[in-house]
PDB file of C-alpha atoms in Angstrom:
ATOM      1  CA  ASN A   1     -66.099  22.312   8.232  1.00 55.00           C
ATOM      2  CA  ILE A   2     -68.257  25.468   8.376  1.00 64.00           C
ATOM      3  CA  GLU A   3     -71.944  24.918   7.801  1.00 86.00           C
ATOM      4  CA  PRO A   4     -72.482  25.869   4.025  1.00 88.00           C
ATOM      5  CA  THR A   5     -75.564  27.815   4.706  1.00 88.00           C
ATOM      6  CA  LYS A   6     -73.653  29.931   7.324  1.00 89.00           C
ATOM      7  CA  GLU A   7     -71.022  30.618   4.617  1.00 89.00           C
ATOM      8  CA  TRP A   8     -73.718  31.582   2.177  1.00 91.00           C
ATOM      9  CA  ALA A   9     -75.239  34.003   4.773  1.00 91.00           C
ATOM     10  CA  ALA A  10     -71.977  35.625   5.575  1.00 92.00           C
ATOM     11  CA  GLN A  11     -71.297  36.103   1.809  1.00 91.00           C
ATOM     12  CA  HIS A  12     -74.771  37.638   1.196  1.00 91.00           C
ATOM     13  CA  ASN A  13     -75.015  39.688   4.485  1.00 93.00           C
ATOM     14  CA  VAL A  14     -77.878  37.630   5.676  1.00 93.00           C
ATOM     15  CA  LYS A  15     -78.549  37.011   9.312  1.00 92.00           C
ATOM     16  CA  ILE A  16     -80.086  33.682  10.159  1.00 90.00           C
ATOM     17  CA  THR A  17     -82.108  33.439  13.325  1.00 89.00           C
ATOM     18  CA  ASN A  18     -83.636  30.192  14.349  1.00 87.00           C
ATOM     19  CA  ALA A  19     -86.847  29.398  16.135  1.00 81.00           C
ATOM     20  CA  SER A  20     -86.643  26.139  17.968  1.00 78.00           C
ATOM     21  CA  MET A  21     -89.142  23.252  17.617  1.00 78.00           C
ATOM     22  CA  ALA A  22     -89.378  19.972  19.522  1.00 73.00           C
ATOM     23  CA  THR A  23     -92.121  18.378  17.303  1.00 77.00           C
ATOM     24  CA  GLN A  24     -93.906  19.310  14.088  1.00 82.00           C
ATOM     25  CA  ASP A  25     -96.961  20.481  15.996  1.00 81.00           C
ATOM     26  CA  ASP A  26     -94.617  23.430  17.243  1.00 85.00           C
ATOM     27  CA  VAL A  27     -94.673  24.790  13.677  1.00 88.00           C
ATOM     28  CA  GLN A  28     -98.392  25.358  13.110  1.00 89.00           C
ATOM     29  CA  ALA A  29     -98.643  26.662  16.595  1.00 88.00           C
ATOM     30  CA  LYS A  30     -96.346  29.565  15.637  1.00 89.00           C
ATOM     31  CA  LEU A  31     -98.270  30.150  12.378  1.00 90.00           C
ATOM     32  CA  VAL A  32    -102.077  29.971  12.982  1.00 87.00           C
ATOM     33  CA  GLY A  33    -104.231  32.690  14.277  1.00 77.00           C
ATOM     34  CA  GLY A  34    -103.948  36.438  13.978  1.00 73.00           C
ATOM     35  CA  SER A  35    -100.643  36.720  15.879  1.00 74.00           C
ATOM     36  CA  ALA A  36     -98.288  34.437  13.828  1.00 77.00           C
ATOM     37  CA  VAL A  37     -94.621  34.516  14.457  1.00 85.00           C
ATOM     38  CA  ARG A  38     -92.929  36.057  11.387  1.00 88.00           C
ATOM     39  CA  LEU A  39     -90.919  33.255   9.962  1.00 92.00           C
ATOM     40  CA  ASP A  40     -89.389  33.649   6.452  1.00 95.00           C
ATOM     41  CA  VAL A  41     -88.927  29.818   5.980  1.00 96.00           C
ATOM     42  CA  THR A  42     -89.971  26.823   7.909  1.00 95.00           C
ATOM     43  CA  SER A  43     -90.531  23.140   7.192  1.00 95.00           C
ATOM     44  CA  TYR A  44     -93.250  20.420   7.266  1.00 95.00           C
ATOM     45  CA  ASN A  45     -93.086  16.753   7.732  1.00 93.00           C
ATOM     46  CA  GLN A  46     -94.537  15.026   4.680  1.00 94.00           C
ATOM     47  CA  ALA A  47     -97.617  13.857   6.516  1.00 92.00           C
ATOM     48  CA  TYR A  48     -98.645  17.645   7.120  1.00 93.00           C
ATOM     49  CA  ASN A  49     -98.801  18.684   3.564  1.00 95.00           C
ATOM     50  CA  HIS A  50    -102.528  19.012   2.863  1.00 94.00           C
ATOM     51  CA  PHE A  51    -103.080  20.112   6.469  1.00 93.00           C
ATOM     52  CA  TYR A  52    -100.910  23.105   6.160  1.00 95.00           C
ATOM     53  CA  ALA A  53    -101.618  23.951   2.517  1.00 96.00           C
ATOM     54  CA  ASP A  54    -105.429  23.261   2.230  1.00 94.00           C
ATOM     55  CA  GLU A  55    -106.848  23.225   5.607  1.00 92.00           C
ATOM     56  CA  LEU A  56    -104.838  25.624   7.817  1.00 93.00           C
ATOM     57  CA  LYS A  57    -103.821  27.684   4.801  1.00 95.00           C
ATOM     58  CA  ILE A  58    -100.681  28.748   6.598  1.00 95.00           C
ATOM     59  CA  ILE A  59     -98.230  28.314   3.788  1.00 97.00           C
ATOM     60  CA  GLN A  60     -97.883  29.817   0.320  1.00 97.00           C
ATOM     61  CA  PRO A  61     -97.650  28.133  -3.260  1.00 98.00           C
ATOM     62  CA  LEU A  62     -93.923  28.458  -4.351  1.00 98.00           C
ATOM     63  CA  ASP A  63     -92.636  30.226  -7.301  1.00 98.00           C
ATOM     64  CA  MET A  64     -90.184  27.551  -8.442  1.00 97.00           C
ATOM     65  CA  THR A  65     -88.475  29.773 -10.949  1.00 98.00           C
ATOM     66  CA  LYS A  66     -86.742  31.134  -7.906  1.00 98.00           C
ATOM     67  CA  VAL A  67     -85.368  27.963  -6.752  1.00 98.00           C
ATOM     68  CA  PRO A  68     -83.424  26.684  -9.880  1.00 98.00           C
ATOM     69  CA  THR A  69     -81.508  23.928  -7.878  1.00 98.00           C
ATOM     70  CA  TYR A  70     -84.801  22.015  -7.542  1.00 98.00           C
ATOM     71  CA  ASN A  71     -84.821  20.559 -11.123  1.00 98.00           C
ATOM     72  CA  GLU A  72     -85.400  17.216 -12.754  1.00 97.00           C
ATOM     73  CA  ASN A  73     -81.857  16.677 -13.708  1.00 97.00           C
ATOM     74  CA  ASP A  74     -80.450  17.204 -10.274  1.00 98.00           C
ATOM     75  CA  ILE A  75     -82.996  16.017  -7.720  1.00 97.00           C
ATOM     76  CA  PHE A  76     -83.689  12.286  -7.167  1.00 96.00           C
ATOM     77  CA  ALA A  77     -86.879  11.304  -8.857  1.00 93.00           C
ATOM     78  CA  PRO A  78     -88.774  10.208  -5.677  1.00 93.00           C
ATOM     79  CA  PHE A  79     -88.321  13.834  -4.334  1.00 96.00           C
ATOM     80  CA  TYR A  80     -89.119  15.639  -7.552  1.00 96.00           C
ATOM     81  CA  GLN A  81     -92.733  16.859  -7.825  1.00 96.00           C
ATOM     82  CA  LYS A  82     -94.262  14.043  -5.975  1.00 95.00           C
ATOM     83  CA  ASP A  83     -97.538  14.237  -4.220  1.00 93.00           C
ATOM     84  CA  ARG A  84     -96.282  15.002  -0.754  1.00 95.00           C
ATOM     85  CA  TRP A  85     -95.012  18.388  -2.052  1.00 97.00           C
ATOM     86  CA  TYR A  86     -96.509  18.924  -5.355  1.00 97.00           C
ATOM     87  CA  TRP A  87    -100.352  18.610  -6.290  1.00 96.00           C
ATOM     88  CA  ALA A  88    -102.885  20.297  -8.501  1.00 94.00           C
ATOM     89  CA  GLY A  89    -100.035  21.809 -10.565  1.00 96.00           C
ATOM     90  CA  THR A  90     -98.612  23.585  -7.515  1.00 97.00           C
ATOM     91  CA  GLN A  91     -95.463  23.060  -5.619  1.00 98.00           C
ATOM     92  CA  TRP A  92     -95.922  23.703  -1.863  1.00 98.00           C
ATOM     93  CA  GLY A  93     -92.836  22.488  -0.237  1.00 98.00           C
ATOM     94  CA  ILE A  94     -89.123  21.487  -1.333  1.00 98.00           C
ATOM     95  CA  PRO A  95     -88.068  18.085   0.192  1.00 97.00           C
ATOM     96  CA  PHE A  96     -84.474  18.714   1.677  1.00 97.00           C
ATOM     97  CA  CYS A  97     -83.867  15.790   4.031  1.00 95.00           C
ATOM     98  CA  TRP A  98     -85.123  12.368   4.780  1.00 95.00           C
ATOM     99  CA  GLY A  99     -84.374   9.402   6.905  1.00 91.00           C
ATOM    100  CA  LEU A 100     -85.531   6.673   9.146  1.00 88.00           C
ATOM    101  CA  VAL A 101     -87.617   6.424  12.303  1.00 90.00           C
ATOM    102  CA  ALA A 102     -86.647   3.090  14.089  1.00 91.00           C
ATOM    103  CA  LEU A 103     -85.843   1.585  17.416  1.00 95.00           C
ATOM    104  CA  VAL A 104     -82.772   3.120  19.117  1.00 96.00           C
ATOM    105  CA  TYR A 105     -81.070   1.383  22.060  1.00 98.00           C
ATOM    106  CA  ASN A 106     -78.019   1.580  24.261  1.00 98.00           C
ATOM    107  CA  PRO A 107     -76.004  -1.685  23.710  1.00 97.00           C
ATOM    108  CA  LYS A 108     -74.450  -1.329  27.056  1.00 97.00           C
ATOM    109  CA  MET A 109     -77.801  -1.690  28.810  1.00 97.00           C
ATOM    110  CA  MET A 110     -79.517  -4.296  26.666  1.00 97.00           C
ATOM    111  CA  ALA A 111     -78.879  -6.981  23.933  1.00 97.00           C
ATOM    112  CA  ARG A 112     -79.563  -6.128  20.209  1.00 97.00           C
ATOM    113  CA  PRO A 113     -83.333  -6.229  19.695  1.00 97.00           C
ATOM    114  CA  THR A 114     -84.792  -7.783  16.664  1.00 96.00           C
ATOM    115  CA  SER A 115     -88.413  -6.747  17.312  1.00 96.00           C
ATOM    116  CA  TYR A 116     -90.350  -3.947  19.044  1.00 96.00           C
ATOM    117  CA  LYS A 117     -91.700  -6.700  21.211  1.00 96.00           C
ATOM    118  CA  ASP A 118     -88.184  -7.064  22.749  1.00 98.00           C
ATOM    119  CA  LEU A 119     -88.815  -3.854  24.609  1.00 98.00           C
ATOM    120  CA  LEU A 120     -91.690  -5.758  26.582  1.00 98.00           C
ATOM    121  CA  ALA A 121     -89.033  -7.875  28.407  1.00 98.00           C
ATOM    122  CA  PRO A 122     -89.445  -7.794  32.233  1.00 97.00           C
ATOM    123  CA  GLU A 123     -86.024  -6.486  32.908  1.00 97.00           C
ATOM    124  CA  LEU A 124     -86.706  -3.372  30.827  1.00 98.00           C
ATOM    125  CA  LYS A 125     -89.690  -2.236  32.847  1.00 97.00           C
ATOM    126  CA  GLY A 126     -89.043   1.476  33.486  1.00 97.00           C
ATOM    127  CA  LYS A 127     -86.180   1.488  31.074  1.00 97.00           C
ATOM    128  CA  ILE A 128     -87.818   2.474  27.824  1.00 98.00           C
ATOM    129  CA  THR A 129     -89.163   5.853  26.424  1.00 97.00           C
ATOM    130  CA  ILE A 130     -91.529   6.836  23.928  1.00 96.00           C
ATOM    131  CA  VAL A 131     -91.030  10.283  22.041  1.00 92.00           C
ATOM    132  CA  ASP A 132     -94.091  12.356  21.946  1.00 90.00           C
ATOM    133  CA  ASP A 133     -94.142  12.730  18.229  1.00 85.00           C
ATOM    134  CA  MET A 134     -97.352  11.617  16.675  1.00 86.00           C
ATOM    135  CA  THR A 135     -96.202  11.095  13.092  1.00 82.00           C
ATOM    136  CA  GLY A 136     -93.289   8.950  14.296  1.00 85.00           C
ATOM    137  CA  THR A 137     -95.004   7.047  16.940  1.00 92.00           C
ATOM    138  CA  TRP A 138     -98.578   6.483  15.595  1.00 94.00           C
ATOM    139  CA  PRO A 139     -97.353   4.094  12.938  1.00 93.00           C
ATOM    140  CA  ALA A 140     -95.151   2.191  15.161  1.00 93.00           C
ATOM    141  CA  LEU A 141     -98.033   1.613  17.650  1.00 96.00           C
ATOM    142  CA  ALA A 142    -100.391   0.519  14.789  1.00 96.00           C
ATOM    143  CA  LYS A 143     -97.643  -1.827  13.410  1.00 94.00           C
ATOM    144  CA  VAL A 144     -96.878  -3.500  16.760  1.00 95.00           C
ATOM    145  CA  ALA A 145    -100.628  -4.204  17.286  1.00 96.00           C
ATOM    146  CA  GLY A 146    -100.809  -6.017  13.920  1.00 95.00           C
ATOM    147  CA  VAL A 147    -102.632  -3.071  12.045  1.00 96.00           C
ATOM    148  CA  ASP A 148    -100.891  -2.544   8.731  1.00 93.00           C
ATOM    149  CA  THR A 149    -103.156   0.043   7.179  1.00 95.00           C
ATOM    150  CA  PHE A 150    -102.014   3.238   8.834  1.00 95.00           C
ATOM    151  CA  PRO A 151    -103.071   6.034   8.456  1.00 95.00           C
ATOM    152  CA  ASP A 152    -106.469   4.524   7.291  1.00 96.00           C
ATOM    153  CA  VAL A 153    -107.441   2.764  10.409  1.00 97.00           C
ATOM    154  CA  THR A 154    -111.035   1.725  11.415  1.00 97.00           C
ATOM    155  CA  LYS A 155    -112.317   2.938  14.725  1.00 97.00           C
ATOM    156  CA  ASP A 156    -112.345  -0.670  16.088  1.00 97.00           C
ATOM    157  CA  ASP A 157    -108.721  -1.115  15.075  1.00 98.00           C
ATOM    158  CA  LEU A 158    -107.852   2.225  16.779  1.00 98.00           C
ATOM    159  CA  ALA A 159    -109.178   0.812  19.989  1.00 97.00           C
ATOM    160  CA  LYS A 160    -107.133  -2.134  19.460  1.00 98.00           C
ATOM    161  CA  ILE A 161    -104.070  -0.225  18.835  1.00 98.00           C
ATOM    162  CA  PHE A 162    -104.209   1.904  21.958  1.00 97.00           C
ATOM    163  CA  GLU A 163    -105.270  -1.133  24.147  1.00 97.00           C
ATOM    164  CA  HIS A 164    -102.026  -2.917  22.943  1.00 97.00           C
ATOM    165  CA  ALA A 165    -100.033   0.292  23.496  1.00 97.00           C
ATOM    166  CA  LYS A 166    -100.697  -0.001  27.152  1.00 96.00           C
ATOM    167  CA  LEU A 167     -98.114  -2.836  27.086  1.00 97.00           C
ATOM    168  CA  TYR A 168     -95.403  -0.381  25.959  1.00 97.00           C
ATOM    169  CA  LYS A 169     -96.729   2.333  28.296  1.00 96.00           C
ATOM    170  CA  ASP A 170     -96.309   0.074  31.188  1.00 96.00           C
ATOM    171  CA  GLN A 171     -92.798  -0.399  30.286  1.00 97.00           C
ATOM    172  CA  CYS A 172     -92.227   3.172  29.892  1.00 96.00           C
ATOM    173  CA  LYS A 173     -90.374   5.621  32.323  1.00 96.00           C
ATOM    174  CA  THR A 174     -91.706   8.676  30.567  1.00 95.00           C
ATOM    175  CA  PHE A 175     -92.903  10.196  27.287  1.00 94.00           C
ATOM    176  CA  SER A 176     -90.111  12.407  25.897  1.00 94.00           C
ATOM    177  CA  LEU A 177     -91.233  15.740  24.767  1.00 89.00           C
ATOM    178  CA  SER A 178     -88.483  15.881  22.004  1.00 88.00           C
ATOM    179  CA  ASN A 179     -85.550  13.967  20.474  1.00 89.00           C
ATOM    180  CA  GLY A 180     -83.298  15.969  22.672  1.00 90.00           C
ATOM    181  CA  ASP A 181     -85.017  14.718  25.811  1.00 94.00           C
ATOM    182  CA  VAL A 182     -84.492  11.073  24.438  1.00 95.00           C
ATOM    183  CA  VAL A 183     -80.875  11.758  24.175  1.00 95.00           C
ATOM    184  CA  SER A 184     -80.709  13.223  27.689  1.00 96.00           C
ATOM    185  CA  LEU A 185     -82.425  10.183  29.196  1.00 97.00           C
ATOM    186  CA  MET A 186     -80.139   7.849  27.359  1.00 96.00           C
ATOM    187  CA  VAL A 187     -77.005   9.773  28.250  1.00 96.00           C
ATOM    188  CA  SER A 188     -78.149   9.777  32.043  1.00 96.00           C
ATOM    189  CA  GLY A 189     -78.628   6.005  31.786  1.00 96.00           C
ATOM    190  CA  ASP A 190     -82.231   6.363  32.949  1.00 97.00           C
ATOM    191  CA  VAL A 191     -83.598   4.550  29.722  1.00 97.00           C
ATOM    192  CA  ALA A 192     -82.052   1.755  27.643  1.00 98.00           C
ATOM    193  CA  ALA A 193     -84.157   2.304  24.484  1.00 98.00           C
ATOM    194  CA  CYS A 194     -86.811   4.392  22.566  1.00 97.00           C
ATOM    195  CA  LEU A 195     -89.557   2.601  20.839  1.00 95.00           C
ATOM    196  CA  CYS A 196     -89.369   4.598  17.726  1.00 91.00           C
ATOM    197  CA  VAL A 197     -87.321   7.783  17.096  1.00 92.00           C
ATOM    198  CA  GLY A 198     -85.355   9.429  14.355  1.00 88.00           C
ATOM    199  CA  THR A 199     -82.072   7.496  13.952  1.00 87.00           C
ATOM    200  CA  ASN A 200     -80.159  10.737  13.674  1.00 84.00           C
ATOM    201  CA  ILE A 201     -80.227  11.084  17.510  1.00 89.00           C
ATOM    202  CA  THR A 202     -77.188   8.540  17.436  1.00 90.00           C
ATOM    203  CA  VAL A 203     -75.094  11.639  16.325  1.00 85.00           C
ATOM    204  CA  ASP A 204     -76.186  13.883  19.287  1.00 87.00           C
ATOM    205  CA  ALA A 205     -75.656  11.103  21.685  1.00 92.00           C
ATOM    206  CA  ALA A 206     -72.218  10.484  20.563  1.00 91.00           C
ATOM    207  CA  LYS A 207     -71.408  14.108  20.938  1.00 89.00           C
ATOM    208  CA  GLN A 208     -71.953  13.488  24.631  1.00 94.00           C
ATOM    209  CA  GLY A 209     -69.811  10.476  24.702  1.00 95.00           C
ATOM    210  CA  LEU A 210     -72.496   7.800  24.409  1.00 96.00           C
ATOM    211  CA  GLU A 211     -72.594   5.191  21.551  1.00 95.00           C
ATOM    212  CA  LEU A 212     -76.124   4.335  20.759  1.00 95.00           C
ATOM    213  CA  GLU A 213     -77.401   2.082  17.882  1.00 94.00           C
ATOM    214  CA  TYR A 214     -80.455   1.695  15.921  1.00 92.00           C
ATOM    215  CA  VAL A 215     -82.055  -1.364  14.378  1.00 91.00           C
ATOM    216  CA  ILE A 216     -84.848  -1.868  11.828  1.00 89.00           C
ATOM    217  CA  PRO A 217     -86.966  -4.568  13.633  1.00 92.00           C
ATOM    218  CA  GLU A 218     -88.697  -7.293  11.918  1.00 92.00           C
ATOM    219  CA  GLU A 219     -91.703  -5.394  11.681  1.00 91.00           C
ATOM    220  CA  GLY A 220     -90.090  -2.600   9.768  1.00 87.00           C
ATOM    221  CA  ALA A 221     -89.073   1.076  10.248  1.00 87.00           C
ATOM    222  CA  PHE A 222     -90.702   4.204   8.906  1.00 88.00           C
ATOM    223  CA  MET A 223     -89.464   6.915   6.493  1.00 89.00           C
ATOM    224  CA  TRP A 224     -89.724  10.690   7.160  1.00 92.00           C
ATOM    225  CA  SER A 225     -89.007  13.606   4.894  1.00 95.00           C
ATOM    226  CA  ASP A 226     -89.137  17.311   5.812  1.00 95.00           C
ATOM    227  CA  ALA A 227     -89.861  20.048   3.129  1.00 97.00           C
ATOM    228  CA  LEU A 228     -88.920  23.629   3.220  1.00 97.00           C
ATOM    229  CA  CYS A 229     -91.888  26.095   2.778  1.00 97.00           C
ATOM    230  CA  LEU A 230     -92.927  29.689   2.678  1.00 97.00           C
ATOM    231  CA  PRO A 231     -95.359  30.543   5.652  1.00 95.00           C
ATOM    232  CA  ASN A 232     -97.840  33.327   4.965  1.00 94.00           C
ATOM    233  CA  SER A 233     -95.845  35.347   7.717  1.00 91.00           C
ATOM    234  CA  ALA A 234     -92.729  35.567   5.455  1.00 94.00           C
ATOM    235  CA  SER A 235     -91.715  39.054   4.575  1.00 94.00           C
ATOM    236  CA  ASN A 236     -88.060  38.536   3.231  1.00 95.00           C
ATOM    237  CA  ILE A 237     -89.402  36.657   0.155  1.00 96.00           C
ATOM    238  CA  ASP A 238     -86.486  36.858  -2.169  1.00 96.00           C
ATOM    239  CA  THR A 239     -83.958  35.997   0.619  1.00 96.00           C
ATOM    240  CA  ALA A 240     -86.230  33.078   1.685  1.00 97.00           C
ATOM    241  CA  TYR A 241     -86.129  31.653  -1.837  1.00 98.00           C
ATOM    242  CA  ALA A 242     -82.340  32.112  -2.097  1.00 97.00           C
ATOM    243  CA  PHE A 243     -81.736  30.324   1.219  1.00 96.00           C
ATOM    244  CA  MET A 244     -84.102  27.435   0.050  1.00 97.00           C
ATOM    245  CA  ASN A 245     -82.122  27.120  -3.151  1.00 97.00           C
ATOM    246  CA  GLU A 246     -78.893  27.026  -1.187  1.00 96.00           C
ATOM    247  CA  CYS A 247     -80.203  24.299   1.296  1.00 96.00           C
ATOM    248  CA  ILE A 248     -80.850  21.840  -1.450  1.00 97.00           C
ATOM    249  CA  GLY A 249     -77.593  22.508  -3.258  1.00 97.00           C
ATOM    250  CA  PRO A 250     -74.886  19.756  -3.266  1.00 97.00           C
ATOM    251  CA  LYS A 251     -72.432  21.168  -0.699  1.00 96.00           C
ATOM    252  CA  ALA A 252     -75.205  22.080   1.799  1.00 96.00           C
ATOM    253  CA  GLN A 253     -76.902  18.671   1.198  1.00 96.00           C
ATOM    254  CA  ALA A 254     -73.763  16.652   1.658  1.00 96.00           C
ATOM    255  CA  TRP A 255     -72.941  18.541   4.991  1.00 95.00           C
ATOM    256  CA  GLN A 256     -76.405  18.133   6.269  1.00 94.00           C
ATOM    257  CA  ALA A 257     -76.375  14.469   5.486  1.00 94.00           C
ATOM    258  CA  ALA A 258     -73.311  13.918   7.495  1.00 91.00           C
ATOM    259  CA  ARG A 259     -74.316  16.148  10.388  1.00 87.00           C
ATOM    260  CA  CYS A 260     -77.871  14.729  10.826  1.00 86.00           C
ATOM    261  CA  VAL A 261     -77.374  11.245   9.613  1.00 86.00           C
ATOM    262  CA  CYS A 262     -80.028  11.647   6.908  1.00 92.00           C
ATOM    263  CA  GLY A 263     -80.421  11.218   3.224  1.00 95.00           C
ATOM    264  CA  THR A 264     -79.965  13.837   0.424  1.00 97.00           C
ATOM    265  CA  VAL A 265     -82.394  14.805  -2.344  1.00 97.00           C
ATOM    266  CA  ASN A 266     -79.519  16.054  -4.583  1.00 97.00           C
ATOM    267  CA  LYS A 267     -77.848  13.640  -6.828  1.00 97.00           C
ATOM    268  CA  ASN A 268     -74.666  15.880  -7.042  1.00 97.00           C
ATOM    269  CA  ALA A 269     -74.159  15.544  -3.253  1.00 97.00           C
ATOM    270  CA  ILE A 270     -73.245  12.145  -3.453  1.00 96.00           C
ATOM    271  CA  GLU A 271     -69.654  12.537  -4.584  1.00 96.00           C
ATOM    272  CA  LEU A 272     -69.087  15.277  -1.921  1.00 97.00           C
ATOM    273  CA  MET A 273     -70.078  12.742   0.962  1.00 95.00           C
ATOM    274  CA  ASP A 274     -67.591  10.737   2.950  1.00 91.00           C
ATOM    275  CA  GLU A 275     -68.094   6.866   2.618  1.00 91.00           C
ATOM    276  CA  GLU A 276     -69.923   6.383   5.791  1.00 86.00           C
ATOM    277  CA  THR A 277     -72.609   8.881   5.018  1.00 90.00           C
ATOM    278  CA  ARG A 278     -72.819   7.755   1.413  1.00 90.00           C
ATOM    279  CA  SER A 279     -73.474   4.134   2.429  1.00 87.00           C
ATOM    280  CA  LEU A 280     -76.425   4.907   4.779  1.00 84.00           C
ATOM    281  CA  PHE A 281     -78.727   4.479   1.894  1.00 87.00           C
ATOM    282  CA  ASP A 282     -78.918   2.783  -1.530  1.00 88.00           C
ATOM    283  CA  TYR A 283     -79.084   5.867  -3.783  1.00 92.00           C
ATOM    284  CA  SER A 284     -79.018   3.628  -6.812  1.00 90.00           C
ATOM    285  CA  ASP A 285     -82.578   2.348  -6.120  1.00 88.00           C
ATOM    286  CA  LEU A 286     -84.440   4.944  -4.127  1.00 86.00           C
ATOM    287  CA  ASP A 287     -87.814   3.881  -5.527  1.00 84.00           C
ATOM    288  CA  THR A 288     -87.308   0.528  -3.632  1.00 84.00           C
ATOM    289  CA  VAL A 289     -86.201   2.152  -0.563  1.00 80.00           C
ATOM    290  CA  LEU A 290     -89.374   4.217  -0.414  1.00 80.00           C
ATOM    291  CA  LYS A 291     -91.553   1.440  -1.540  1.00 79.00           C
ATOM    292  CA  ASN A 292     -90.434  -0.521   1.546  1.00 77.00           C
ATOM    293  CA  THR A 293     -90.647   2.376   3.826  1.00 80.00           C
ATOM    294  CA  PRO A 294     -93.237   4.682   2.393  1.00 82.00           C
ATOM    295  CA  LEU A 295     -93.802   8.261   3.270  1.00 89.00           C
ATOM    296  CA  LEU A 296     -97.029   7.981   5.299  1.00 90.00           C
ATOM    297  CA  GLY A 297     -99.590  10.732   5.841  1.00 91.00           C
ATOM    298  CA  ILE A 298    -101.767  11.476   8.824  1.00 91.00           C
ATOM    299  CA  PRO A 299    -105.313  10.107   9.711  1.00 94.00           C
ATOM    300  CA  PRO A 300    -108.147  11.657   7.841  1.00 92.00           C
ATOM    301  CA  ARG A 301    -109.626  14.960   9.410  1.00 89.00           C
ATOM    302  CA  GLU A 302    -113.207  13.752   8.892  1.00 92.00           C
ATOM    303  CA  SER A 303    -114.480  10.347   8.172  1.00 94.00           C
ATOM    304  CA  ASP A 304    -117.585   8.256   9.078  1.00 94.00           C
ATOM    305  CA  ASP A 305    -115.734   4.815   8.691  1.00 94.00           C
ATOM    306  CA  LEU A 306    -112.112   5.456   9.681  1.00 97.00           C
ATOM    307  CA  ALA A 307    -110.667   6.835  12.845  1.00 98.00           C
ATOM    308  CA  THR A 308    -110.003  10.615  12.552  1.00 96.00           C
ATOM    309  CA  TYR A 309    -107.075  12.643  13.356  1.00 93.00           C
ATOM    310  CA  ASP A 310    -108.762  14.116  16.233  1.00 94.00           C
ATOM    311  CA  GLU A 311    -109.907  10.623  17.621  1.00 97.00           C
ATOM    312  CA  TRP A 312    -106.217   9.634  17.258  1.00 96.00           C
ATOM    313  CA  VAL A 313    -105.080  12.526  19.330  1.00 94.00           C
ATOM    314  CA  GLN A 314    -107.696  11.634  21.990  1.00 95.00           C
ATOM    315  CA  ALA A 315    -106.630   8.113  22.170  1.00 96.00           C
ATOM    316  CA  TYR A 316    -103.008   9.080  22.341  1.00 95.00           C
ATOM    317  CA  GLU A 317    -103.496  11.787  25.015  1.00 94.00           C
ATOM    318  CA  GLY A 318    -105.437   9.106  27.005  1.00 94.00           C
ATOM    319  CA  LEU A 319    -102.366   6.780  26.714  1.00 94.00           C
ATOM    320  CA  LYS A 320     -99.926   9.547  27.855  1.00 91.00           C
ATOM    321  CA  SER A 321    -101.955  10.314  30.889  1.00 86.00           C
ATOM    322  CA  GLY A 322    -100.885   9.010  34.184  1.00 69.00           C
ATOM    323  CA  ILE A 323     -97.311   8.261  33.380  1.00 64.00           C
TER     324      ILE A 323
END
């Protein structure tokens, strides 16, 4: 099937040019400073909402009269005007996809794991990777260290987390710069598992002839959600709004859910999905799904008592060094 947004672009004489990103931090790198890249639409992971809107001030408030598809009747309640995208009476982002970050492994290279701790088996030394994605990896490192309060972690617990993380670093062949690098390492047979990564990489691996599996370990998985937003550098404003409106429509949402192994925000997309895609999540009770795997934020930018974002970055960079 043709990608619906490409059909829409052809019908409306719109040319779509993509700017690539490996992790979320690549986005703000394009948008900060006096020489920002001109992007009409971009996206943010839910953890970066206030960082982008209130601190960096690199995205604009949205005029929701121009996105009629985003309405209370058609959008699942957990994704309609919730605080990751809407606060102080203003909509800053439009959630358009969501999914799980969990343990992904190659069943031909190792037994099915039940815990992240299974990656510490001696025979897996040099056979795992950690993806260099802070919002996906930090919660996992906290969880395996027995700290359940992320992103609000004391400075003592931060030290505990990264001391424990050395166990996983010692098992690690390399830190992967992107999900694509994880797939490459898996396909080449260099690694058997990734500590915590978007489960949608199983699709990209399958395209290269490798069947990967993901598991939700006993310690749990983590939810992510990306939202479309309007950067300050946008110039084709009306077209940007029209594109965002199309992206959250039923046809585009059903196609995206199948292609990216992710969830939809649009109720009307469910009937357009194949059974395999539809069964990925329990759409009849999304409130419980999100309660069990909440959409986490990032550590505070400033705090006297808690480990700050910059302290997390420093500890994380220290962990990566020398590998």
